[in-house]
Amino acid sequence: MRTFLFLFAALLSGILPGVQAVEPVVVNTGSLSMVFTVAEDGKVVFNYFGDKIEDTGSFAGRKYKEQPDNGTGYAPVLYPAYGGRYFLHPALKLTHMDGVQTTELIYVNHTSKLLDSNREEIVIHMKDPLYPVFVDVIFTTFRKENVITQSVEITHKEKKGIVVEQIASGYLPLHADDYYLTHFHGTWAAEMQLVEEKLTAGSKRVESRKGVRATQSANPSFLVSLNGPAQEDTGEVYGGSLAWSGNYLLSFEKDECGILHVVTGMNDFASAYHLAVGKVLKTPEMVWTYSSSGQGQISRNLHDWSRKYALAHGDQLLPVVLNSWEGAYFNFDEQTITDMIDAAAGFGVELFVLDDGWFGSKYPRNSDNAGLGDWHENRTKLPRGIDYLASYAVNKGLQFGIWIEPEMVNPDSELAKKHPEWIVKSGKRDIIPMRTQWILDLSNPAVQDFVVNVFDGVMALSPHISYIKWDANRHVDNFGSDYLSSSEQTHFWIEYVKGLYKVYDRIRAKHPDVLIQLCSSGGGRLDFGALTYHDEVWPSDNTNSLDRVFIQYGTNLFFPAMATAAHVSTSPNHQTGMLAPLKFRFDVAMSGRLGMELQPKDLTPEELPFAKQAVENYKRIRPLVQLGDLFRLKSPYHENGWASHMYVAKDQKEAVFFAYSLKYHGRTAFFETKLKGLDPAKKYRIQELNRMGWPGFYGDGQVFTGEYLMKAGISLTIGNSFDSTVLLLTEE
Ligand code: DGJ
């Protein structure tokens, strides 16, 4: 009876158009399904996210434990708004124009359209039955990659406007006996440090309130493993990553029913958004994937998806780089740079990048104290300008790239004197410097124009510039904008990032082919929102190879190796003082996008031929590292002190294997592992690369079946600190 009355009333009010509402709404990829049903009261129930399920009809009758007094049930919904029985961290919280604090969302209809043969968009439209507030939850499915993105749009017709205090991109309810959360913490030079913890009753929040360079101390990417810690090849694991370069909040709340509520999106901290009638507020996208066979498949799904949809040129191999920073810092002249280019050409480097220090005249950028904002060549340092250096590189057969940090300004700069109103500040409070610099207010369209012009102007310095390194070396403290009105100050966090994305859009429209590195003092913008406009990230300013094993491990759980710039630097390492053999440094860097970050003339005559050969070897394995499937074999986080992984070609004809000894293992412990991802029926010849001294592998040059390698495995001779082995497997 209750059902009938509701449906009758709903039909009259236009809430439920026909029977469509009672059919499950299914969001499918090639191997995954999300299933939603519309309950009798119009709520959209979140029934399922997991392996693809054909029998979705059975969800219609599914019963959830009921609340004692009103029978509405504990069924989790698609998008929980604060109101009714929802008392947990909500996906949506707003204040209506009459001051009412609650919202209810009920189903209106849903639509779907094929975007192309691989992608479908499914939108579930909902509204508040009492207020003219409309919420669309938008899913895009990626069939082959088994990724689903989710975003939310809110509009309304409340004349005086509403205040949106919380609007998440994603909500995921899970029900299992135990939940294990993998997330990342860190700091400058120690980014993407993995931690896995069992979630207990209550809340766990992972968030950033730094606004800019928001991912340096934590990342908006996570795994939730059900019923045990995440394993590589077994067990149910959910992977999520928010595509947003500003403040974010990931909330994991285990409630009294044992359900885990995962709410992910922009951070609600100081972010009340006054939404005028007729305006739309759209959230960033939440990127979801799932695997019932461990976290390895989560990484491979996201890597495939990134190469196709989240990198500017994810189908192109990236060049081997020499970056000038650690080799020259600010202390260079024309000759220093041409010497580096000469040396780079000598050992097979393909792209030279001139880092910080090339600009500023009244306030020359000879240290980090001055010049940021004044993007003209320093002719005292470089009398023939950038074009001379870029042409020099091109004549030597190298591409040329250059560093910029266009969102920032030093107080000692012409720009800071000319446009004090462009600087992020909190009213009349002093602006706190960091690395002696301030931030330009990208919520202001005039600043957006300025940044676009900086990019255009730098590109115009030479027709030979084909790569830009985009840096951002501080976060926001004491936020505020001279451009936004007093009631819009809390829009700053959102408008800054939207302004940044508008800038990126304009730049990419004009410069579609240029390679752009997402640097942000290393790891500061490691998110799928910014990455979409870029080709690679600089994951850390820490180039110490031992630390890089961990940083690259964390980064590559979500982001692909091709986008992970990994540079061989000098020893002792400039950040840590640690000594490491050149072979270990190369073997670690070669499992990402290989580059060098040193003064080539510091390489000894014995080291030079090794470096040259290693660069050649990298070119041989580059398609595997950059475009292949990642299989992790040993985690550096295991107390055993080994790390190992491999990349396998999509056709399984070739693979490359890396193993690192992270500590001294004594005389008896030895490395053994089973390989993964090979074709058991194929035969592979194994050849050791970058060999120096003792062989790292007993069977160098021999042929083995894929079956043997995956079932019986291989053992290595390595065991001292900084021993490492790289093996190339080719089908016979
Ligand atoms: C921070 C970057 O991460 C470094 O690679 C270098 O570009 C410096 N900034 C330059 O100031």
CSV table of C-alpha atoms and ligand atoms in Angstrom, one decimal, residues 188 213 216 323 325-326 329-330 355-357 365 368 372 403-405 435 437 469-473 517 519-523 538 540-543 567 597, ligand 1:
chain,number,residue,atom,x,y,z
A,188,TRP,CA,59.4,17.8,0.9
A,213,ARG,CA,51.3,22.2,-3.8
A,216,GLN,CA,53.3,17.2,-0.9
A,323,ASN,CA,68.2,18.7,-16.2
A,325,TRP,CA,69.4,22.0,-11.6
A,326,GLU,CA,71.6,19.8,-9.4
A,329,TYR,CA,71.8,25.4,-9.6
A,330,PHE,CA,71.8,29.2,-10.1
A,355,ASP,CA,66.3,24.9,-14.8
A,356,ASP,CA,65.8,27.9,-12.6
A,357,GLY,CA,68.0,31.0,-12.8
A,365,ARG,CA,67.4,35.4,-10.4
A,368,ASP,CA,65.8,32.1,-4.8
A,372,LEU,CA,60.4,35.5,-9.8
A,403,TRP,CA,61.9,26.0,-16.3
A,404,ILE,CA,59.2,28.4,-15.2
A,405,GLU,CA,57.3,29.0,-12.0
A,435,ARG,CA,61.4,30.3,-0.1
A,437,GLN,CA,58.2,34.0,-2.5
A,469,LYS,CA,59.1,22.3,-16.5
A,470,TRP,CA,56.3,24.0,-14.5
A,471,ASP,CA,57.3,24.5,-10.8
A,472,ALA,CA,55.4,25.7,-7.8
A,473,ASN,CA,57.5,26.0,-4.6
A,517,GLN,CA,56.5,18.5,-16.6
A,519,CYS,CA,57.0,19.7,-10.9
A,520,SER,CA,55.7,21.7,-7.9
A,521,SER,CA,58.9,21.3,-5.8
A,522,GLY,CA,58.6,17.6,-6.3
A,523,GLY,CA,55.4,15.7,-5.7
A,538,TRP,CA,58.8,15.3,-10.9
A,540,SER,CA,60.4,14.5,-5.5
A,541,ASP,CA,63.4,16.8,-5.1
A,542,ASN,CA,65.0,13.9,-3.3
A,543,THR,CA,67.1,12.2,-6.0
A,567,HIS,CA,67.0,11.3,-12.5
A,597,GLU,CA,70.5,15.6,-12.8
B,1,DGJ,C1,62.2,22.9,-7.1
B,1,DGJ,C2,62.2,21.8,-8.1
B,1,DGJ,O1,61.6,20.6,-7.7
B,1,DGJ,C3,63.7,21.6,-8.5
B,1,DGJ,O2,63.8,20.5,-9.4
B,1,DGJ,C4,64.2,22.8,-9.1
B,1,DGJ,O3,63.5,23.1,-10.3
B,1,DGJ,C5,64.0,24.0,-8.1
B,1,DGJ,N1,62.7,24.1,-7.6
B,1,DGJ,C6,64.4,25.3,-8.8
B,1,DGJ,O4,64.1,26.4,-8.0
